[in-house]
């Protein structure tokens, strides 16, 4: 449930508005991506998203959209 900035290729300074949510243990990402949040509720929804059918490029066959979000300090 860790939320991190995505980036292009090997350019560590290319992060902009894309992000990803880590669904399972991914220690190989540690230190390589800027983590800025964590899911505190709704992990069942993350499980559902992680299990949708995808194409060969790992893109979901149907768009997944965030319809609401709550940011807590």
mmCIF file of N, CA and C in Angstrom:
data_model
loop_
_atom_site.group_PDB
_atom_site.id
_atom_site.type_symbol
_atom_site.label_atom_id
_atom_site.label_comp_id
_atom_site.label_asym_id
_atom_site.label_seq_id
_atom_site.Cartn_x
_atom_site.Cartn_y
_atom_site.Cartn_z
ATOM 1 N N UNK A 1 0.781 -1.209 0.000
ATOM 2 C CA UNK A 1 0.000 0.000 0.000
ATOM 3 C C UNK A 1 0.818 1.266 0.000
ATOM 4 N N UNK A 2 2.116 1.196 -0.323
ATOM 5 C CA UNK A 2 2.956 2.397 -0.380
ATOM 6 C C UNK A 2 2.728 3.107 -1.712
ATOM 7 N N UNK A 3 2.590 4.424 -1.647
ATOM 8 C CA UNK A 3 2.365 5.245 -2.843
ATOM 9 C C UNK A 3 3.674 5.936 -3.180
ATOM 10 N N UNK A 4 4.126 5.788 -4.430
ATOM 11 C CA UNK A 4 5.422 6.338 -4.850
ATOM 12 C C UNK A 4 5.304 7.037 -6.191
ATOM 13 N N UNK A 5 6.251 7.943 -6.454
ATOM 14 C CA UNK A 5 6.296 8.643 -7.736
ATOM 15 C C UNK A 5 6.897 7.737 -8.802
ATOM 16 N N UNK A 6 6.259 7.741 -9.955
ATOM 17 C CA UNK A 6 6.799 7.023 -11.111
ATOM 18 C C UNK A 6 7.768 7.954 -11.836
ATOM 19 N N UNK A 7 8.610 7.379 -12.668
ATOM 20 C CA UNK A 7 9.539 8.189 -13.452
ATOM 21 C C UNK A 7 9.815 7.490 -14.777
ATOM 22 N N UNK A 8 10.421 8.232 -15.683
ATOM 23 C CA UNK A 8 10.717 7.674 -16.997
ATOM 24 C C UNK A 8 12.106 7.089 -17.068
ATOM 25 N N UNK A 9 12.188 5.832 -17.438
ATOM 26 C CA UNK A 9 13.484 5.195 -17.640
ATOM 27 C C UNK A 9 14.390 5.254 -16.437
ATOM 28 N N UNK A 10 15.653 5.541 -16.696
ATOM 29 C CA UNK A 10 16.652 5.588 -15.631
ATOM 30 C C UNK A 10 16.920 7.003 -15.132
ATOM 31 N N UNK A 11 16.097 7.965 -15.551
ATOM 32 C CA UNK A 11 16.287 9.356 -15.146
ATOM 33 C C UNK A 11 15.624 9.585 -13.792
ATOM 34 N N UNK A 12 16.412 9.663 -12.729
ATOM 35 C CA UNK A 12 15.875 9.834 -11.381
ATOM 36 C C UNK A 12 15.127 11.144 -11.191
ATOM 37 N N UNK A 13 15.331 12.104 -12.073
ATOM 38 C CA UNK A 13 14.682 13.413 -11.946
ATOM 39 C C UNK A 13 13.526 13.598 -12.922
ATOM 40 N N UNK A 14 12.948 12.520 -13.421
ATOM 41 C CA UNK A 14 11.880 12.638 -14.417
ATOM 42 C C UNK A 14 10.481 12.454 -13.831
ATOM 43 N N UNK A 15 10.359 12.298 -12.516
ATOM 44 C CA UNK A 15 9.041 12.122 -11.902
ATOM 45 C C UNK A 15 8.218 13.393 -12.090
ATOM 46 N N UNK A 16 6.937 13.219 -12.422
ATOM 47 C CA UNK A 16 6.071 14.388 -12.590
ATOM 48 C C UNK A 16 4.734 14.134 -11.904
ATOM 49 N N UNK A 17 3.738 13.704 -12.662
ATOM 50 C CA UNK A 17 2.412 13.533 -12.061
ATOM 51 C C UNK A 17 1.957 12.078 -11.982
ATOM 52 N N UNK A 18 2.743 11.148 -12.448
ATOM 53 C CA UNK A 18 2.354 9.742 -12.389
ATOM 54 C C UNK A 18 2.849 9.117 -11.094
ATOM 55 N N UNK A 19 2.045 8.187 -10.595
ATOM 56 C CA UNK A 19 2.413 7.501 -9.368
ATOM 57 C C UNK A 19 2.032 6.036 -9.474
ATOM 58 N N UNK A 20 2.523 5.230 -8.560
ATOM 59 C CA UNK A 20 2.113 3.831 -8.499
ATOM 60 C C UNK A 20 1.914 3.449 -7.047
ATOM 61 N N UNK A 21 1.120 2.405 -6.846
ATOM 62 C CA UNK A 21 0.850 1.884 -5.516
ATOM 63 C C UNK A 21 1.423 0.475 -5.462
ATOM 64 N N UNK A 22 2.289 0.235 -4.510
ATOM 65 C CA UNK A 22 2.913 -1.075 -4.364
ATOM 66 C C UNK A 22 1.919 -2.014 -3.691
ATOM 67 N N UNK A 23 1.658 -3.148 -4.331
ATOM 68 C CA UNK A 23 0.659 -4.096 -3.833
ATOM 69 C C UNK A 23 1.254 -5.221 -3.010
ATOM 70 N N UNK A 24 2.493 -5.557 -3.250
ATOM 71 C CA UNK A 24 3.121 -6.659 -2.507
ATOM 72 C C UNK A 24 4.558 -6.282 -2.164
ATOM 73 N N UNK A 25 5.220 -7.110 -1.394
ATOM 74 C CA UNK A 25 6.586 -6.838 -1.000
ATOM 75 C C UNK A 25 7.448 -6.621 -2.241
ATOM 76 N N UNK A 26 8.066 -5.461 -2.319
ATOM 77 C CA UNK A 26 8.896 -5.097 -3.477
ATOM 78 C C UNK A 26 10.159 -4.408 -2.992
ATOM 79 N N UNK A 27 10.921 -5.105 -2.172
ATOM 80 C CA UNK A 27 12.126 -4.526 -1.568
ATOM 81 C C UNK A 27 13.103 -4.004 -2.615
ATOM 82 N N UNK A 28 13.066 -4.542 -3.818
ATOM 83 C CA UNK A 28 13.985 -4.091 -4.870
ATOM 84 C C UNK A 28 13.729 -2.637 -5.264
ATOM 85 N N UNK A 29 12.572 -2.074 -4.886
ATOM 86 C CA UNK A 29 12.271 -0.675 -5.191
ATOM 87 C C UNK A 29 12.821 0.284 -4.145
ATOM 88 N N UNK A 30 13.169 -0.229 -2.973
ATOM 89 C CA UNK A 30 13.625 0.616 -1.868
ATOM 90 C C UNK A 30 14.816 1.473 -2.275
ATOM 91 N N UNK A 31 14.715 2.764 -2.007
ATOM 92 C CA UNK A 31 15.795 3.685 -2.294
ATOM 93 C C UNK A 31 15.838 4.188 -3.722
ATOM 94 N N UNK A 32 15.002 3.642 -4.604
ATOM 95 C CA UNK A 32 15.015 4.048 -6.006
ATOM 96 C C UNK A 32 13.856 4.957 -6.387
ATOM 97 N N UNK A 33 12.808 4.993 -5.578
ATOM 98 C CA UNK A 33 11.615 5.788 -5.883
ATOM 99 C C UNK A 33 11.208 6.581 -4.649
ATOM 100 N N UNK A 34 10.672 7.778 -4.866
ATOM 101 C CA UNK A 34 10.228 8.619 -3.760
ATOM 102 C C UNK A 34 8.861 8.148 -3.276
ATOM 103 N N UNK A 35 8.823 7.609 -2.066
ATOM 104 C CA UNK A 35 7.563 7.197 -1.454
ATOM 105 C C UNK A 35 6.995 8.397 -0.711
ATOM 106 N N UNK A 36 5.697 8.665 -0.900
ATOM 107 C CA UNK A 36 5.116 9.836 -0.247
ATOM 108 C C UNK A 36 3.817 9.547 0.478
ATOM 109 N N UNK A 37 3.409 8.289 0.538
ATOM 110 C CA UNK A 37 2.170 7.981 1.249
ATOM 111 C C UNK A 37 1.972 6.501 1.403
ATOM 112 N N UNK A 38 0.913 6.152 2.129
ATOM 113 C CA UNK A 38 0.570 4.757 2.346
ATOM 114 C C UNK A 38 -0.952 4.657 2.460
ATOM 115 N N UNK A 39 -1.498 3.594 1.939
ATOM 116 C CA UNK A 39 -2.933 3.357 2.055
ATOM 117 C C UNK A 39 -3.215 2.892 3.475
ATOM 118 N N UNK A 40 -4.137 3.566 4.151
ATOM 119 C CA UNK A 40 -4.467 3.206 5.529
ATOM 120 C C UNK A 40 -5.813 2.508 5.634
ATOM 121 N N UNK A 41 -6.608 2.579 4.588
ATOM 122 C CA UNK A 41 -7.928 1.952 4.575
ATOM 123 C C UNK A 41 -8.263 1.605 3.129
ATOM 124 N N UNK A 42 -8.978 0.514 2.930
ATOM 125 C CA UNK A 42 -9.381 0.149 1.580
ATOM 126 C C UNK A 42 -8.424 -0.788 0.873
ATOM 127 N N UNK A 43 -7.634 -1.527 1.633
ATOM 128 C CA UNK A 43 -6.706 -2.467 0.994
ATOM 129 C C UNK A 43 -7.442 -3.530 0.190
ATOM 130 N N UNK A 44 -8.700 -3.797 0.529
ATOM 131 C CA UNK A 44 -9.499 -4.728 -0.268
ATOM 132 C C UNK A 44 -9.711 -4.177 -1.672
ATOM 133 N N UNK A 45 -9.851 -2.866 -1.789
ATOM 134 C CA UNK A 45 -9.982 -2.243 -3.108
ATOM 135 C C UNK A 45 -8.679 -2.369 -3.888
ATOM 136 N N UNK A 46 -7.548 -2.192 -3.212
ATOM 137 C CA UNK A 46 -6.247 -2.378 -3.860
ATOM 138 C C UNK A 46 -6.112 -3.810 -4.368
ATOM 139 N N UNK A 47 -6.557 -4.782 -3.583
ATOM 140 C CA UNK A 47 -6.531 -6.179 -4.017
ATOM 141 C C UNK A 47 -7.353 -6.373 -5.286
ATOM 142 N N UNK A 48 -8.537 -5.749 -5.345
ATOM 143 C CA UNK A 48 -9.390 -5.855 -6.537
ATOM 144 C C UNK A 48 -8.692 -5.264 -7.760
ATOM 145 N N UNK A 49 -8.081 -4.099 -7.590
ATOM 146 C CA UNK A 49 -7.371 -3.455 -8.702
ATOM 147 C C UNK A 49 -6.222 -4.334 -9.181
ATOM 148 N N UNK A 50 -5.483 -4.909 -8.249
ATOM 149 C CA UNK A 50 -4.335 -5.736 -8.599
ATOM 150 C C UNK A 50 -4.725 -6.996 -9.346
ATOM 151 N N UNK A 51 -5.984 -7.401 -9.240
ATOM 152 C CA UNK A 51 -6.422 -8.652 -9.855
ATOM 153 C C UNK A 51 -7.247 -8.464 -11.125
ATOM 154 N N UNK A 52 -7.326 -7.224 -11.669
ATOM 155 C CA UNK A 52 -8.075 -7.026 -12.909
ATOM 156 C C UNK A 52 -7.315 -7.638 -14.076
ATOM 157 N N UNK A 53 -8.042 -7.958 -15.116
ATOM 158 C CA UNK A 53 -7.425 -8.527 -16.315
ATOM 159 C C UNK A 53 -6.655 -7.433 -17.051
ATOM 160 N N UNK A 54 -5.440 -7.769 -17.520
ATOM 161 C CA UNK A 54 -4.584 -6.807 -18.216
ATOM 162 C C UNK A 54 -4.143 -7.353 -19.571
ATOM 163 N N UNK A 55 -3.651 -6.434 -20.412
ATOM 164 C CA UNK A 55 -3.127 -6.853 -21.710
ATOM 165 C C UNK A 55 -1.660 -7.258 -21.564
ATOM 166 N N UNK A 56 -0.994 -7.506 -22.669
ATOM 167 C CA UNK A 56 0.400 -7.965 -22.614
ATOM 168 C C UNK A 56 1.351 -6.893 -22.104
ATOM 169 N N UNK A 57 0.933 -5.615 -22.124
ATOM 170 C CA UNK A 57 1.744 -4.531 -21.587
ATOM 171 C C UNK A 57 1.411 -4.231 -20.138
ATOM 172 N N UNK A 58 0.608 -5.088 -19.523
ATOM 173 C CA UNK A 58 0.178 -4.965 -18.124
ATOM 174 C C UNK A 58 -0.770 -3.795 -17.893
ATOM 175 N N UNK A 59 -1.404 -3.309 -18.977
ATOM 176 C CA UNK A 59 -2.408 -2.251 -18.872
ATOM 177 C C UNK A 59 -3.773 -2.896 -18.662
ATOM 178 N N UNK A 60 -4.549 -2.410 -17.688
ATOM 179 C CA UNK A 60 -5.891 -2.978 -17.481
ATOM 180 C C UNK A 60 -6.735 -2.881 -18.750
ATOM 181 N N UNK A 61 -7.524 -3.925 -19.009
ATOM 182 C CA UNK A 61 -8.390 -3.921 -20.182
ATOM 183 C C UNK A 61 -9.493 -2.877 -20.047
ATOM 184 N N UNK A 62 -9.897 -2.585 -18.810
ATOM 185 C CA UNK A 62 -10.865 -1.523 -18.542
ATOM 186 C C UNK A 62 -10.188 -0.492 -17.642
ATOM 187 N N UNK A 63 -10.416 0.792 -17.947
ATOM 188 C CA UNK A 63 -9.790 1.850 -17.152
ATOM 189 C C UNK A 63 -10.178 1.740 -15.683
ATOM 190 N N UNK A 64 -9.225 2.038 -14.835
ATOM 191 C CA UNK A 64 -9.454 2.107 -13.391
ATOM 192 C C UNK A 64 -9.329 3.577 -13.010
ATOM 193 N N UNK A 65 -10.343 4.103 -12.341
ATOM 194 C CA UNK A 65 -10.408 5.521 -12.034
ATOM 195 C C UNK A 65 -10.575 5.755 -10.546
ATOM 196 N N UNK A 66 -9.827 6.690 -10.003
ATOM 197 C CA UNK A 66 -10.025 7.116 -8.620
ATOM 198 C C UNK A 66 -11.230 8.048 -8.599
ATOM 199 N N UNK A 67 -12.257 7.674 -7.842
ATOM 200 C CA UNK A 67 -13.464 8.494 -7.780
ATOM 201 C C UNK A 67 -13.504 9.357 -6.526
ATOM 202 N N UNK A 68 -12.746 8.985 -5.516
ATOM 203 C CA UNK A 68 -12.628 9.818 -4.325
ATOM 204 C C UNK A 68 -11.340 9.450 -3.605
ATOM 205 N N UNK A 69 -10.839 10.415 -2.853
ATOM 206 C CA UNK A 69 -9.604 10.206 -2.111
ATOM 207 C C UNK A 69 -9.646 11.101 -0.881
ATOM 208 N N UNK A 70 -9.071 10.643 0.206
ATOM 209 C CA UNK A 70 -8.982 11.451 1.426
ATOM 210 C C UNK A 70 -7.529 11.471 1.858
ATOM 211 N N UNK A 71 -7.005 12.660 2.037
ATOM 212 C CA UNK A 71 -5.624 12.811 2.444
ATOM 213 C C UNK A 71 -5.591 13.147 3.932
ATOM 214 N N UNK A 72 -4.854 12.364 4.694
ATOM 215 C CA UNK A 72 -4.756 12.558 6.146
ATOM 216 C C UNK A 72 -3.335 12.923 6.516
ATOM 217 N N UNK A 73 -3.202 13.780 7.490
ATOM 218 C CA UNK A 73 -1.866 14.161 7.967
ATOM 219 C C UNK A 73 -1.514 13.367 9.191
#
